[in-house]
Amino acid sequence: MNAKLESVLNKSILEKEDLVYLLSLGGKDEKRLFEKAYEIKAKYVGRKTYFRGLIEYSNICGKNCYYCGIRGGNKNVHRYELTDDEVMKAVKYALDHNWGSVVMQAGERSDKQFTDRITRILKKIKSYSANPPGITLSLGEQSEEVFQDWFDAGAHRYLLRIESSTKSLYEKIHPNNAAHSFETRLENLKRLQRLNYQTGTGVMIGMPFQTLEHLADDLLFMRDFDIDMCGMGPYIEHSETPLYQYKDQLMPIEDRFRLALRMIAVLRIVMKDVNIASATALQAIHPQGREMALKAGANVIMPNLTPVKYHEDYHLYKNKPTVNEETDLYIQNLEKNIQDAGDVVGYGEWGDPKHYFVRSSK
């Protein structure tokens, strides 16, 4: 037994140096970290995994982030936007299979045509069934009025990834202009909390210029910001992005995968009752990546309900899984893998993060 590791794991409050230490673990010590994270998950949020049916609504984007394959400046992307019928077909699939929630994700846009259409679609989803699904949005930065409209129309969770909480690093992976402001990103996260959204953020793990100290700061940021949920995963390079020029400086992809699992585990230890998503990017590296994240403390999985014909067009990074996830056989296998990981699926439940109710009652 590693006495130092046990000492750190039993601390009530972890300092930055403790986080860096835990993020650097390997072998048997890493296995012990995952076991501890799963124990905490079981105690505070239960051995339960919630499905969120993922709807990749559009790959049209007004931003030009240096890491993203669907950045507005990439002229090789075939742009698309789902029809209302395609969105509702995905919602129907989720409800027919007794999933509690859906997620709408898209490239960042703030034009009125886009925001008004999202409002109309949210109202359609909420009126579609006597037992409507919970709705998470991941649609980028918006005005307070738009966030309020979407909340009033039925959305109650929002994921807005900070990507890095270190301003100098954030500015290395985004253009230096008003449309990509670190301060604006922070203000949007605060705005979501003010409006009573269940608020989530997240970071990329293993990207260029990043250190374990940066990632430790990210964990402290999420703790101090008091997030309710987190979506984070390994950085996977895309050849049609500016950051691709630094590909030779990256740690091996397998190391990024393991580091992402450790980030999930340490976040679960630091923030015991938040929801943590098992990112699709994990599956892009390892066929059982998402299930492995469940054993490291994650409790949300987002099977892709986007029509298969659009999968190739929503390539944020290389090797993004494009399996037809609408097939019943795929879902049955996923359910079995979740059970093998020690969890059950939270059917028919919204699966809201317990942390939100604690935070909002303060």
Short mmCIF file of C-alpha atoms in Angstrom, two decimals:
data_model
loop_
_atom_site.label_atom_id
_atom_site.label_comp_id
_atom_site.label_asym_id
_atom_site.label_seq_id
_atom_site.Cartn_x
_atom_site.Cartn_y
_atom_site.Cartn_z
CA MET A 1 0.00 0.00 0.00
CA ASN A 2 1.21 3.49 -0.87
CA ALA A 3 1.04 5.40 2.41
CA LYS A 4 1.38 8.81 0.75
CA LEU A 5 -1.45 8.06 -1.67
CA GLU A 6 -3.75 6.88 1.14
CA SER A 7 -2.92 10.01 3.11
CA VAL A 8 -3.84 12.26 0.21
CA LEU A 9 -7.01 10.32 -0.59
CA ASN A 10 -8.18 10.71 3.00
CA LYS A 11 -7.72 14.48 3.14
CA SER A 12 -10.91 16.50 3.49
CA ILE A 13 -9.54 19.31 1.31
CA LEU A 14 -7.02 18.74 -1.48
CA GLU A 15 -4.43 21.41 -2.25
CA LYS A 16 -2.96 22.06 -5.68
CA GLU A 17 0.12 19.97 -4.96
CA ASP A 18 -2.14 17.05 -4.00
CA LEU A 19 -4.03 17.33 -7.28
CA VAL A 20 -0.81 17.37 -9.32
CA TYR A 21 0.34 14.28 -7.42
CA LEU A 22 -2.90 12.39 -8.10
CA LEU A 23 -2.85 13.37 -11.77
CA SER A 24 0.67 11.94 -12.11
CA LEU A 25 -0.16 8.46 -10.81
CA GLY A 26 0.26 5.26 -12.79
CA GLY A 27 0.04 1.49 -12.39
CA LYS A 28 -1.37 0.18 -9.10
CA ASP A 29 -1.61 3.69 -7.65
CA GLU A 30 -3.78 4.83 -10.56
CA LYS A 31 -5.98 1.77 -10.05
CA ARG A 32 -6.39 2.71 -6.38
CA LEU A 33 -7.32 6.26 -7.41
CA PHE A 34 -10.07 4.91 -9.66
CA GLU A 35 -11.34 2.62 -6.90
CA LYS A 36 -11.56 5.54 -4.47
CA ALA A 37 -13.38 7.69 -7.03
CA TYR A 38 -15.89 4.92 -7.69
CA GLU A 39 -16.46 4.46 -3.94
CA ILE A 40 -17.26 8.18 -3.65
CA LYS A 41 -19.50 8.06 -6.70
CA ALA A 42 -21.42 5.11 -5.27
CA LYS A 43 -21.87 6.87 -1.92
CA TYR A 44 -22.85 10.33 -3.14
CA VAL A 45 -24.62 9.87 -6.50
CA GLY A 46 -25.22 6.12 -6.60
CA ARG A 47 -24.17 3.30 -8.91
CA LYS A 48 -26.29 4.71 -11.67
CA THR A 49 -25.55 5.96 -15.20
CA TYR A 50 -27.88 8.40 -16.89
CA PHE A 51 -28.38 8.41 -20.64
CA ARG A 52 -28.54 11.75 -22.45
CA GLY A 53 -29.62 11.31 -26.07
CA LEU A 54 -27.17 13.51 -28.00
CA ILE A 55 -28.54 15.60 -30.86
CA GLU A 56 -25.79 17.33 -32.86
CA TYR A 57 -28.13 19.96 -34.18
CA SER A 58 -25.78 21.86 -36.50
CA ASN A 59 -22.10 22.21 -37.41
CA ILE A 60 -22.47 25.82 -38.55
CA CYS A 61 -20.17 27.88 -36.32
CA GLY A 62 -19.34 31.54 -35.99
CA LYS A 63 -16.23 30.89 -33.91
CA ASN A 64 -12.72 30.03 -35.07
CA CYS A 65 -11.22 28.12 -32.15
CA TYR A 66 -7.81 26.75 -33.03
CA TYR A 67 -8.54 23.16 -31.90
CA CYS A 68 -11.93 22.46 -33.48
CA GLY A 69 -12.62 20.70 -36.77
CA ILE A 70 -15.89 22.57 -37.40
CA ARG A 71 -14.37 26.02 -36.77
CA GLY A 72 -15.86 28.66 -39.01
CA GLY A 73 -12.58 29.09 -40.88
CA ASN A 74 -12.44 25.46 -42.02
CA LYS A 75 -13.71 25.62 -45.61
CA ASN A 76 -13.58 21.83 -46.05
CA VAL A 77 -16.58 21.19 -43.80
CA HIS A 78 -19.96 20.37 -45.32
CA ARG A 79 -22.33 22.45 -43.19
CA TYR A 80 -25.73 21.20 -42.08
CA GLU A 81 -28.63 21.96 -39.77
CA LEU A 82 -31.23 19.42 -38.68
CA THR A 83 -34.85 19.87 -39.59
CA ASP A 84 -37.48 20.02 -36.85
CA ASP A 85 -38.65 16.55 -37.88
CA GLU A 86 -35.14 15.14 -37.50
CA VAL A 87 -34.82 16.64 -34.03
CA MET A 88 -38.20 15.27 -32.96
CA LYS A 89 -37.40 11.82 -34.35
CA ALA A 90 -34.34 11.74 -32.09
CA VAL A 91 -36.43 12.90 -29.12
CA LYS A 92 -38.98 10.18 -29.86
CA TYR A 93 -36.24 7.54 -29.89
CA ALA A 94 -35.03 8.68 -26.47
CA LEU A 95 -38.54 8.69 -25.00
CA ASP A 96 -39.46 5.35 -26.59
CA HIS A 97 -36.42 3.82 -24.90
CA ASN A 98 -37.24 5.46 -21.56
CA TRP A 99 -34.21 7.72 -21.47
CA GLY A 100 -34.71 10.65 -19.16
CA SER A 101 -32.94 13.42 -21.07
CA VAL A 102 -31.62 14.75 -24.34
CA VAL A 103 -28.73 17.09 -25.16
CA MET A 104 -28.73 19.61 -27.99
CA GLN A 105 -25.25 20.56 -29.15
CA ALA A 106 -24.13 22.73 -32.06
CA GLY A 107 -21.51 25.10 -33.36
CA GLU A 108 -21.68 28.54 -31.77
CA ARG A 109 -24.15 31.01 -33.25
CA SER A 110 -26.00 33.92 -31.71
CA ASP A 111 -28.01 35.29 -34.66
CA LYS A 112 -31.71 35.78 -34.00
CA GLN A 113 -32.79 33.25 -36.62
CA PHE A 114 -30.83 30.56 -34.80
CA THR A 115 -31.79 31.52 -31.24
CA ASP A 116 -35.49 31.88 -32.08
CA ARG A 117 -35.52 28.49 -33.80
CA ILE A 118 -33.95 26.83 -30.76
CA THR A 119 -36.68 28.40 -28.61
CA ARG A 120 -39.38 26.97 -30.88
CA ILE A 121 -37.78 23.52 -30.88
CA LEU A 122 -37.51 23.52 -27.08
CA LYS A 123 -41.20 24.26 -26.81
CA LYS A 124 -41.96 21.43 -29.26
CA ILE A 125 -39.91 18.98 -27.21
CA LYS A 126 -41.61 19.99 -23.97
CA SER A 127 -45.09 19.69 -25.47
CA TYR A 128 -44.41 16.43 -27.30
CA SER A 129 -45.12 14.12 -24.39
CA ALA A 130 -46.95 14.07 -21.08
CA ASN A 131 -43.57 13.11 -19.58
CA PRO A 132 -41.13 15.35 -21.44
CA PRO A 133 -37.39 14.72 -21.23
CA GLY A 134 -34.94 16.83 -19.32
CA ILE A 135 -33.03 19.09 -21.73
CA THR A 136 -29.37 20.03 -21.67
CA LEU A 137 -28.06 22.65 -24.10
CA SER A 138 -24.50 23.15 -25.28
CA LEU A 139 -24.89 26.04 -27.71
CA GLY A 140 -22.14 28.46 -26.75
CA GLU A 141 -22.16 32.01 -25.49
CA GLN A 142 -25.45 33.93 -25.62
CA SER A 143 -27.03 37.06 -24.22
CA GLU A 144 -28.84 36.92 -20.90
CA GLU A 145 -32.14 37.40 -22.75
CA VAL A 146 -31.52 34.37 -24.97
CA PHE A 147 -30.48 32.20 -22.03
CA GLN A 148 -33.67 33.27 -20.24
CA ASP A 149 -35.83 32.53 -23.30
CA TRP A 150 -34.37 29.05 -23.59
CA PHE A 151 -34.82 28.42 -19.87
CA ASP A 152 -38.44 29.54 -20.06
CA ALA A 153 -38.96 27.29 -23.10
CA GLY A 154 -37.84 24.21 -21.17
CA ALA A 155 -34.05 23.90 -21.04
CA HIS A 156 -32.70 23.55 -17.52
CA ARG A 157 -29.09 22.39 -17.94
CA TYR A 158 -26.34 24.14 -19.86
CA LEU A 159 -22.80 23.00 -20.65
CA LEU A 160 -20.31 25.71 -21.58
CA ARG A 161 -16.76 24.39 -21.57
CA ILE A 162 -14.04 26.78 -20.45
CA GLU A 163 -11.47 24.50 -22.22
CA SER A 164 -8.78 25.99 -19.96
CA SER A 165 -9.24 28.08 -16.83
CA THR A 166 -5.76 29.56 -17.30
CA LYS A 167 -6.22 32.76 -19.29
CA SER A 168 -2.82 32.64 -20.98
CA LEU A 169 -3.45 29.08 -22.17
CA TYR A 170 -7.02 29.86 -23.22
CA GLU A 171 -5.64 32.65 -25.39
CA LYS A 172 -3.17 30.30 -27.06
CA ILE A 173 -5.96 28.06 -28.32
CA HIS A 174 -8.32 30.83 -29.44
CA PRO A 175 -7.98 33.83 -31.77
CA ASN A 176 -7.10 37.09 -30.05
CA ASN A 177 -10.31 39.04 -30.65
CA ALA A 178 -13.55 40.03 -28.93
CA ALA A 179 -15.42 36.99 -30.26
CA HIS A 180 -13.11 34.67 -28.32
CA SER A 181 -12.73 36.53 -25.02
CA PHE A 182 -11.79 34.61 -21.87
CA GLU A 183 -13.64 37.18 -19.76
CA THR A 184 -16.79 36.79 -21.85
CA ARG A 185 -16.65 33.03 -21.38
CA LEU A 186 -16.46 33.47 -17.62
CA GLU A 187 -19.29 35.99 -17.59
CA ASN A 188 -21.49 33.58 -19.56
CA LEU A 189 -20.91 30.88 -16.96
CA LYS A 190 -21.83 33.29 -14.18
CA ARG A 191 -24.89 34.36 -16.17
CA LEU A 192 -26.09 30.76 -16.43
CA GLN A 193 -25.82 30.33 -12.67
CA ARG A 194 -27.70 33.58 -12.05
CA LEU A 195 -30.53 32.35 -14.26
CA ASN A 196 -30.75 29.14 -12.23
CA TYR A 197 -29.47 26.74 -14.88
CA GLN A 198 -27.78 23.56 -13.78
CA THR A 199 -24.41 24.80 -14.96
CA GLY A 200 -21.62 22.71 -16.41
CA THR A 201 -18.19 23.32 -17.83
CA GLY A 202 -15.15 21.30 -18.80
CA VAL A 203 -11.67 21.28 -20.26
CA MET A 204 -9.55 19.56 -22.88
CA ILE A 205 -6.93 17.25 -21.45
CA GLY A 206 -3.48 16.79 -22.95
CA MET A 207 -3.56 19.66 -25.43
CA PRO A 208 -0.46 21.61 -26.55
CA PHE A 209 1.24 23.86 -23.98
CA GLN A 210 -0.69 22.27 -21.08
CA THR A 211 0.89 21.00 -17.86
CA LEU A 212 -0.39 19.01 -14.89
CA GLU A 213 -0.33 22.28 -12.97
CA HIS A 214 -2.77 23.78 -15.49
CA LEU A 215 -5.08 20.80 -15.04
CA ALA A 216 -4.88 21.07 -11.27
CA ASP A 217 -5.89 24.71 -11.61
CA ASP A 218 -8.81 23.59 -13.78
CA LEU A 219 -10.02 21.29 -11.00
CA LEU A 220 -9.73 24.10 -8.46
CA PHE A 221 -11.59 26.41 -10.84
CA MET A 222 -14.48 23.96 -11.14
CA ARG A 223 -14.58 23.54 -7.35
CA ASP A 224 -14.45 27.26 -6.62
CA PHE A 225 -16.94 28.12 -9.36
CA ASP A 226 -19.26 25.53 -7.80
CA ILE A 227 -20.22 23.79 -11.04
CA ASP A 228 -23.04 21.26 -11.10
CA MET A 229 -21.80 19.09 -13.96
CA CYS A 230 -18.72 18.55 -16.08
CA GLY A 231 -17.96 17.36 -19.59
CA MET A 232 -14.26 16.93 -20.32
CA GLY A 233 -12.17 14.59 -22.39
CA PRO A 234 -8.81 14.02 -24.04
CA TYR A 235 -7.60 16.44 -26.68
CA ILE A 236 -7.53 14.72 -30.07
CA GLU A 237 -5.84 16.67 -32.82
CA HIS A 238 -7.53 17.50 -36.14
CA SER A 239 -5.41 18.03 -39.24
CA GLU A 240 -7.49 21.00 -40.44
CA THR A 241 -6.87 23.17 -37.37
CA PRO A 242 -4.04 25.58 -36.43
CA LEU A 243 -3.09 23.53 -33.33
CA TYR A 244 -2.24 20.57 -35.55
CA GLN A 245 1.20 22.11 -36.17
CA TYR A 246 2.08 21.18 -32.58
CA LYS A 247 1.15 17.50 -32.95
CA ASP A 248 4.74 16.38 -32.43
CA GLN A 249 4.79 18.04 -29.01
CA LEU A 250 1.79 16.08 -27.71
CA MET A 251 2.01 13.22 -25.27
CA PRO A 252 1.03 9.86 -26.83
CA ILE A 253 -2.71 9.47 -27.37
CA GLU A 254 -2.86 6.57 -24.87
CA ASP A 255 -1.31 8.79 -22.21
CA ARG A 256 -3.91 11.50 -22.90
CA PHE A 257 -6.59 8.85 -22.47
CA ARG A 258 -5.25 7.73 -19.08
CA LEU A 259 -4.81 11.33 -17.95
CA ALA A 260 -8.44 12.06 -18.87
CA LEU A 261 -9.57 9.13 -16.72
CA ARG A 262 -7.49 10.47 -13.82
CA MET A 263 -9.03 13.93 -14.25
CA ILE A 264 -12.49 12.38 -13.98
CA ALA A 265 -11.47 10.44 -10.89
CA VAL A 266 -9.89 13.42 -9.14
CA LEU A 267 -12.86 15.66 -9.93
CA ARG A 268 -15.18 13.04 -8.42
CA ILE A 269 -13.05 13.07 -5.27
CA VAL A 270 -13.00 16.88 -5.13
CA MET A 271 -16.67 17.43 -6.06
CA LYS A 272 -18.47 14.37 -4.81
CA ASP A 273 -22.05 15.03 -5.93
CA VAL A 274 -21.69 16.61 -9.39
CA ASN A 275 -22.61 14.91 -12.63
CA ILE A 276 -19.61 13.92 -14.75
CA ALA A 277 -20.06 12.92 -18.38
CA SER A 278 -18.09 10.13 -19.97
CA ALA A 279 -16.93 11.88 -23.14
CA THR A 280 -17.32 10.42 -26.62
CA ALA A 281 -13.64 11.30 -27.23
CA LEU A 282 -12.69 8.51 -24.81
CA GLN A 283 -14.36 6.00 -27.11
CA ALA A 284 -12.42 7.43 -30.05
CA ILE A 285 -9.23 6.21 -28.36
CA HIS A 286 -10.39 2.99 -26.67
CA PRO A 287 -13.48 0.96 -27.64
CA GLN A 288 -14.43 0.66 -23.96
CA GLY A 289 -13.30 4.17 -23.07
CA ARG A 290 -16.65 5.51 -21.93
CA GLU A 291 -17.33 2.48 -19.75
CA MET A 292 -13.86 2.77 -18.20
CA ALA A 293 -14.70 6.36 -17.27
CA LEU A 294 -17.75 5.10 -15.36
CA LYS A 295 -15.46 2.99 -13.19
CA ALA A 296 -13.34 6.09 -12.61
CA GLY A 297 -16.27 8.18 -11.36
CA ALA A 298 -18.34 9.37 -14.34
CA ASN A 299 -22.12 8.90 -14.25
CA VAL A 300 -23.48 10.23 -17.57
CA ILE A 301 -23.21 8.79 -21.10
CA MET A 302 -24.51 10.49 -24.24
CA PRO A 303 -25.39 8.01 -27.02
CA ASN A 304 -25.53 9.82 -30.35
CA LEU A 305 -29.04 10.18 -31.79
CA THR A 306 -28.01 12.48 -34.65
CA PRO A 307 -29.07 11.02 -38.03
CA VAL A 308 -26.19 8.91 -39.31
CA LYS A 309 -25.89 10.85 -42.57
CA TYR A 310 -24.58 13.84 -40.58
CA HIS A 311 -22.00 12.00 -38.44
CA GLU A 312 -19.14 12.59 -40.87
CA ASP A 313 -19.89 16.33 -40.88
CA TYR A 314 -19.67 16.79 -37.10
CA HIS A 315 -15.98 15.95 -36.80
CA LEU A 316 -14.60 18.04 -33.96
CA TYR A 317 -11.48 15.83 -33.94
CA LYS A 318 -10.05 12.88 -35.87
CA ASN A 319 -11.39 9.33 -35.39
CA LYS A 320 -14.67 10.54 -33.88
CA PRO A 321 -16.91 7.46 -33.58
CA THR A 322 -19.48 7.30 -36.36
CA VAL A 323 -21.18 4.04 -35.47
CA ASN A 324 -24.91 3.96 -36.05
CA GLU A 325 -25.83 4.44 -32.42
CA GLU A 326 -29.55 4.39 -33.17
CA THR A 327 -29.52 0.61 -33.50
CA ASP A 328 -31.12 -1.33 -30.69
CA LEU A 329 -28.21 -3.79 -30.73
CA TYR A 330 -25.71 -1.02 -30.04
CA ILE A 331 -27.78 0.27 -27.12
CA GLN A 332 -28.15 -3.25 -25.71
CA ASN A 333 -24.38 -3.69 -25.80
CA LEU A 334 -23.90 -0.31 -24.14
CA GLU A 335 -26.35 -1.25 -21.39
CA LYS A 336 -24.48 -4.54 -20.82
CA ASN A 337 -21.16 -2.70 -20.62
CA ILE A 338 -22.63 -0.29 -18.06
CA GLN A 339 -23.79 -3.23 -15.96
CA ASP A 340 -20.35 -4.83 -16.27
CA ALA A 341 -18.89 -1.58 -14.95
CA GLY A 342 -21.05 -1.98 -11.83
CA ASP A 343 -23.83 0.49 -12.67
CA VAL A 344 -27.46 0.37 -13.70
CA VAL A 345 -29.09 2.73 -16.19
CA GLY A 346 -31.31 5.40 -14.64
CA TYR A 347 -34.27 4.85 -16.93
CA GLY A 348 -37.02 7.42 -16.99
CA GLU A 349 -35.09 9.80 -14.73
CA TRP A 350 -33.81 13.26 -15.58
CA GLY A 351 -30.80 12.48 -13.42
CA ASP A 352 -30.24 16.05 -12.32
CA PRO A 353 -26.97 16.63 -10.44
CA LYS A 354 -27.47 16.49 -6.69
CA HIS A 355 -24.94 19.27 -6.33
CA TYR A 356 -27.32 21.71 -8.01
CA PHE A 357 -29.95 21.32 -5.30
CA VAL A 358 -27.37 21.82 -2.57
CA ARG A 359 -25.93 24.89 -4.31
CA SER A 360 -29.29 26.47 -5.12
CA SER A 361 -30.52 26.08 -1.54
CA LYS A 362 -27.62 28.14 -0.12
#
